[in-house]
Amino acid sequence: MTEQDRILQLREELHRHNYNYYILNTPTISDQEFDALLRELSDLEALHPEMADPNSPTQRVGSDLSQDFDTFVHVRPMLSLSNTYNKAEVAEFYNRVREGLAGEDFEICCELKFDGLSISLHYEDGQLVRAVTRGDGVQGDDVTANVRTIRSIPLLLQQGGDWPASFEIRGEVLMPWTSFEELNRQREANEEQLFANPRNAASGTLKNKSTAVVAERRLDAYLYYLLGDVLPTDGHYENMMAARRWGFKVSEAMCKVRTLDDIYVFIDHWDLERKNLPVATDGIVLKVNSLRQQRTLGMTAKSPRWAIAYKFQAEQQSTVLREVTFQVGRTGAVTPVANMDPVQLSGTIVRRATLHNADFMAQLDLHLGDHVLVEKGGEIIPKIVAVDEAFITPQRGPRVEFISRCPECGAELVRYEGEAAWYCPNETGCPPQIKGRIEHFVSRRAMNIDTLGPETIDDFYARGLIHDYADLYDLTVDQLSGFGDSRIVSARKTIMAIEKSKHVPFERVLFALGIRFVGETVAKTLARRFRSIDALARASLDELLQVNTIGEAIAESVIRWFADADNAFLVERLRSQGVQLQLSEQALAEQSDRLAGKTIVISGVFQHHSRDEYKALIEQHGGKNTGSISAKTSFILAGDNMGPAKLEKAQKLGVPIINEDDFLALIQ
Ligand code: IVH
């Protein structure tokens, strides 16, 4: 392969990882692997200036912009730091600084590199006025309402403090390990997708549309950078100490040093000690302490010359691969899992590691008995990164192959176009799929039958009491208690909870059915548009495609689901059992077509209803809510403090802006 071809290949690969990381929030490689690829690309690009491309992954610092918040243009761009991975590179940084300062004395402030998402907070007269995510570095999302729920961020600064009238402070929003583990426990119980690591959990939380959810999730924040026209002192460290007095959470792990040796001592200390911290860190940050000297050193296009990050090595261990087993999930997707000799890794004993899918497994070229290298980076689930070459002998065990039949029911596996996973197609006969569907049906956001956990469902299934979710409504107290007095109370509770679920509104029932691609939001949209399960079952592909936000994959999946005779029978049984299969009178009465065909952008802060309520109102009246203003926008529903970027765009495109009261009059 020529270097030019490699450049193209790397760009494509990095674009994909960028998407996995920033959009899907599910990275498939570690940060270190990503950084290594990015480095290789940037080195090759330096050798081939003729291949320059403004859209190369090296040209951007990543973006986490989303549609649901106002965008805010940063007063000063939020740069990132260049990374180093070994002490030699740290020494190079140190020497560059010394040369840049022409022999002047200097101090370095050493601090932890927190692994969350960066936030910019604005304070006016001692009050928090705005919180903005990093976004693409130039502009970010205004997440003030969500940030107000983070208890370690002061809304009012300490009285009598010497804080400037106006300043910005930047830091990192984090989800502590304990909150993260608790959150994933809950999500597991609710059959919701788990967060891969605390950073993704924090990012998903901060961009959640409901501030209540954010508040519940217990985020934390450490601040590490003060900016403004007037600052207390010329020292970064001293300014952070002042910020701590004003009420900000500033890490205790900050210290000033002068020599390279002292920097190494700091690195070695925290490489071990960080395992005892309540939050995730992925390295340390070194900053020239004097602000005057920082200005002398200046910036490159992407990062300051006065600071650098040193990234910790992800811990790796070698162990022996004993067996590969295959797990079948609720959707039928088959995941290979490596079972290994137990090994101590980052404070826990590891026996199992995910092998993701057939391609990943084949790439590793695993043989039973191989010594494998296991790594636990930012991800919670350990993974095998390679076969330990040092131990390969001529008499290697048999090569591990992906299976062709379902380990649970024996059906031949299939692969759908464009998907990495193999699936068991035996939806109605494969136990983990059957149980998985029932677990989804009873989950909190679906039918909310909270007394039925995975173990109970397992037990009922094993006793032959349930084969599908309609069977739940035929259960009796006697069946559940097995005529035993001790179990009668819990049996009664369960029957009552099942009974109560008959009042769950239609849109949640639709979600509970477990139609592929029909998540909560899609279920709501479909329920509002078709109003009853019968109308939905009769809908043609074209009719489905005409609904806003319904694409081909969803439409085809709905058609396929209703075409299946087993599903039609399930619906009939749910109907006779009294489950809600159409919108209630009240929901119908609240609907209208007054906003049909209108595309509406919501911006600002409101008095009468929350943003979410306005979104729901728009949908109820047949309108469509979108995040960004375009020529197609019918009007903007604006509250107080509409973002300046949005205002400018609206004026440029001539999009009308209407206030809350006018909007409410419009739909009355
Ligand atoms: S200072 C111009 N200090 O690392 C310098 N950043 O790539 C601005 N980070 O986006 C950043 N801990 O999200 C700084 N103690 C620390 C940090 C830190 C974590 C993050 C931050 C930034 C990224 C740099």
Short mmCIF file of N, CA and C and ligand atoms in Angstrom, two decimals, residues 79-81 111-114 118 134 172 224-225 285 287 304 306, ligand 1:
data_model
loop_
_atom_site.label_atom_id
_atom_site.label_comp_id
_atom_site.label_asym_id
_atom_site.label_seq_id
_atom_site.Cartn_x
_atom_site.Cartn_y
_atom_site.Cartn_z
N LEU A 79 -9.69 25.42 23.39
CA LEU A 79 -8.68 24.62 22.72
C LEU A 79 -8.50 23.29 23.43
N SER A 80 -7.82 22.38 22.76
CA SER A 80 -7.48 21.16 23.47
C SER A 80 -5.97 21.14 23.70
N LEU A 81 -5.50 20.11 24.36
CA LEU A 81 -4.08 20.02 24.69
C LEU A 81 -3.43 18.99 23.78
N GLU A 111 -1.21 18.99 37.42
CA GLU A 111 -2.56 18.64 37.86
C GLU A 111 -3.05 17.37 37.20
N LEU A 112 -4.17 16.87 37.69
CA LEU A 112 -4.73 15.65 37.11
C LEU A 112 -5.48 15.98 35.84
N LYS A 113 -5.50 15.05 34.91
CA LYS A 113 -6.32 15.21 33.72
C LYS A 113 -7.60 14.40 33.97
N PHE A 114 -8.69 15.14 34.16
CA PHE A 114 -9.97 14.50 34.46
C PHE A 114 -10.61 14.00 33.17
N SER A 118 -15.58 18.73 28.98
CA SER A 118 -15.23 20.06 29.46
C SER A 118 -16.43 20.99 29.40
N ARG A 134 -18.18 22.21 25.31
CA ARG A 134 -17.09 22.57 24.42
C ARG A 134 -17.54 22.65 22.96
N GLU A 172 -14.18 20.30 34.23
CA GLU A 172 -14.64 19.03 33.68
C GLU A 172 -15.85 18.54 34.46
N TYR A 224 -10.53 23.92 36.49
CA TYR A 224 -9.08 23.97 36.34
C TYR A 224 -8.54 25.12 35.50
N TYR A 225 -9.36 26.10 35.16
CA TYR A 225 -8.85 27.13 34.26
C TYR A 225 -9.70 28.39 34.40
N VAL A 285 -1.89 16.94 33.57
CA VAL A 285 -1.73 18.12 32.72
C VAL A 285 -0.63 18.99 33.32
N LYS A 287 1.15 22.75 33.16
CA LYS A 287 0.93 24.11 32.65
C LYS A 287 2.01 25.04 33.17
N PRO A 304 -2.39 25.29 23.17
CA PRO A 304 -1.41 26.22 23.70
C PRO A 304 0.00 25.61 23.73
N TRP A 306 2.00 26.45 26.07
CA TRP A 306 2.39 26.49 27.48
C TRP A 306 1.83 25.34 28.31
S1 IVH B 1 -6.64 22.79 30.69
C1 IVH B 1 -5.92 25.34 27.00
N1 IVH B 1 -6.62 21.09 32.69
O1 IVH B 1 -8.51 17.78 28.61
C2 IVH B 1 -5.99 24.40 28.11
N2 IVH B 1 -7.77 20.44 30.70
O2 IVH B 1 -7.32 18.12 25.54
C3 IVH B 1 -7.35 24.00 28.43
N3 IVH B 1 -8.88 18.26 30.86
O3 IVH B 1 -10.59 19.78 26.69
C4 IVH B 1 -7.50 22.76 29.18
N4 IVH B 1 -8.30 17.82 32.93
O4 IVH B 1 -11.57 18.69 28.76
C5 IVH B 1 -7.03 21.31 31.43
N5 IVH B 1 -6.56 19.73 34.58
C6 IVH B 1 -6.98 19.96 33.32
C7 IVH B 1 -7.76 19.02 32.61
C8 IVH B 1 -8.13 19.31 31.29
C9 IVH B 1 -8.97 17.40 31.87
C10 IVH B 1 -9.49 18.04 29.53
C11 IVH B 1 -10.28 19.19 29.00
C12 IVH B 1 -9.66 19.56 27.69
C13 IVH B 1 -8.83 18.34 27.38
C14 IVH B 1 -7.55 18.77 26.70
#
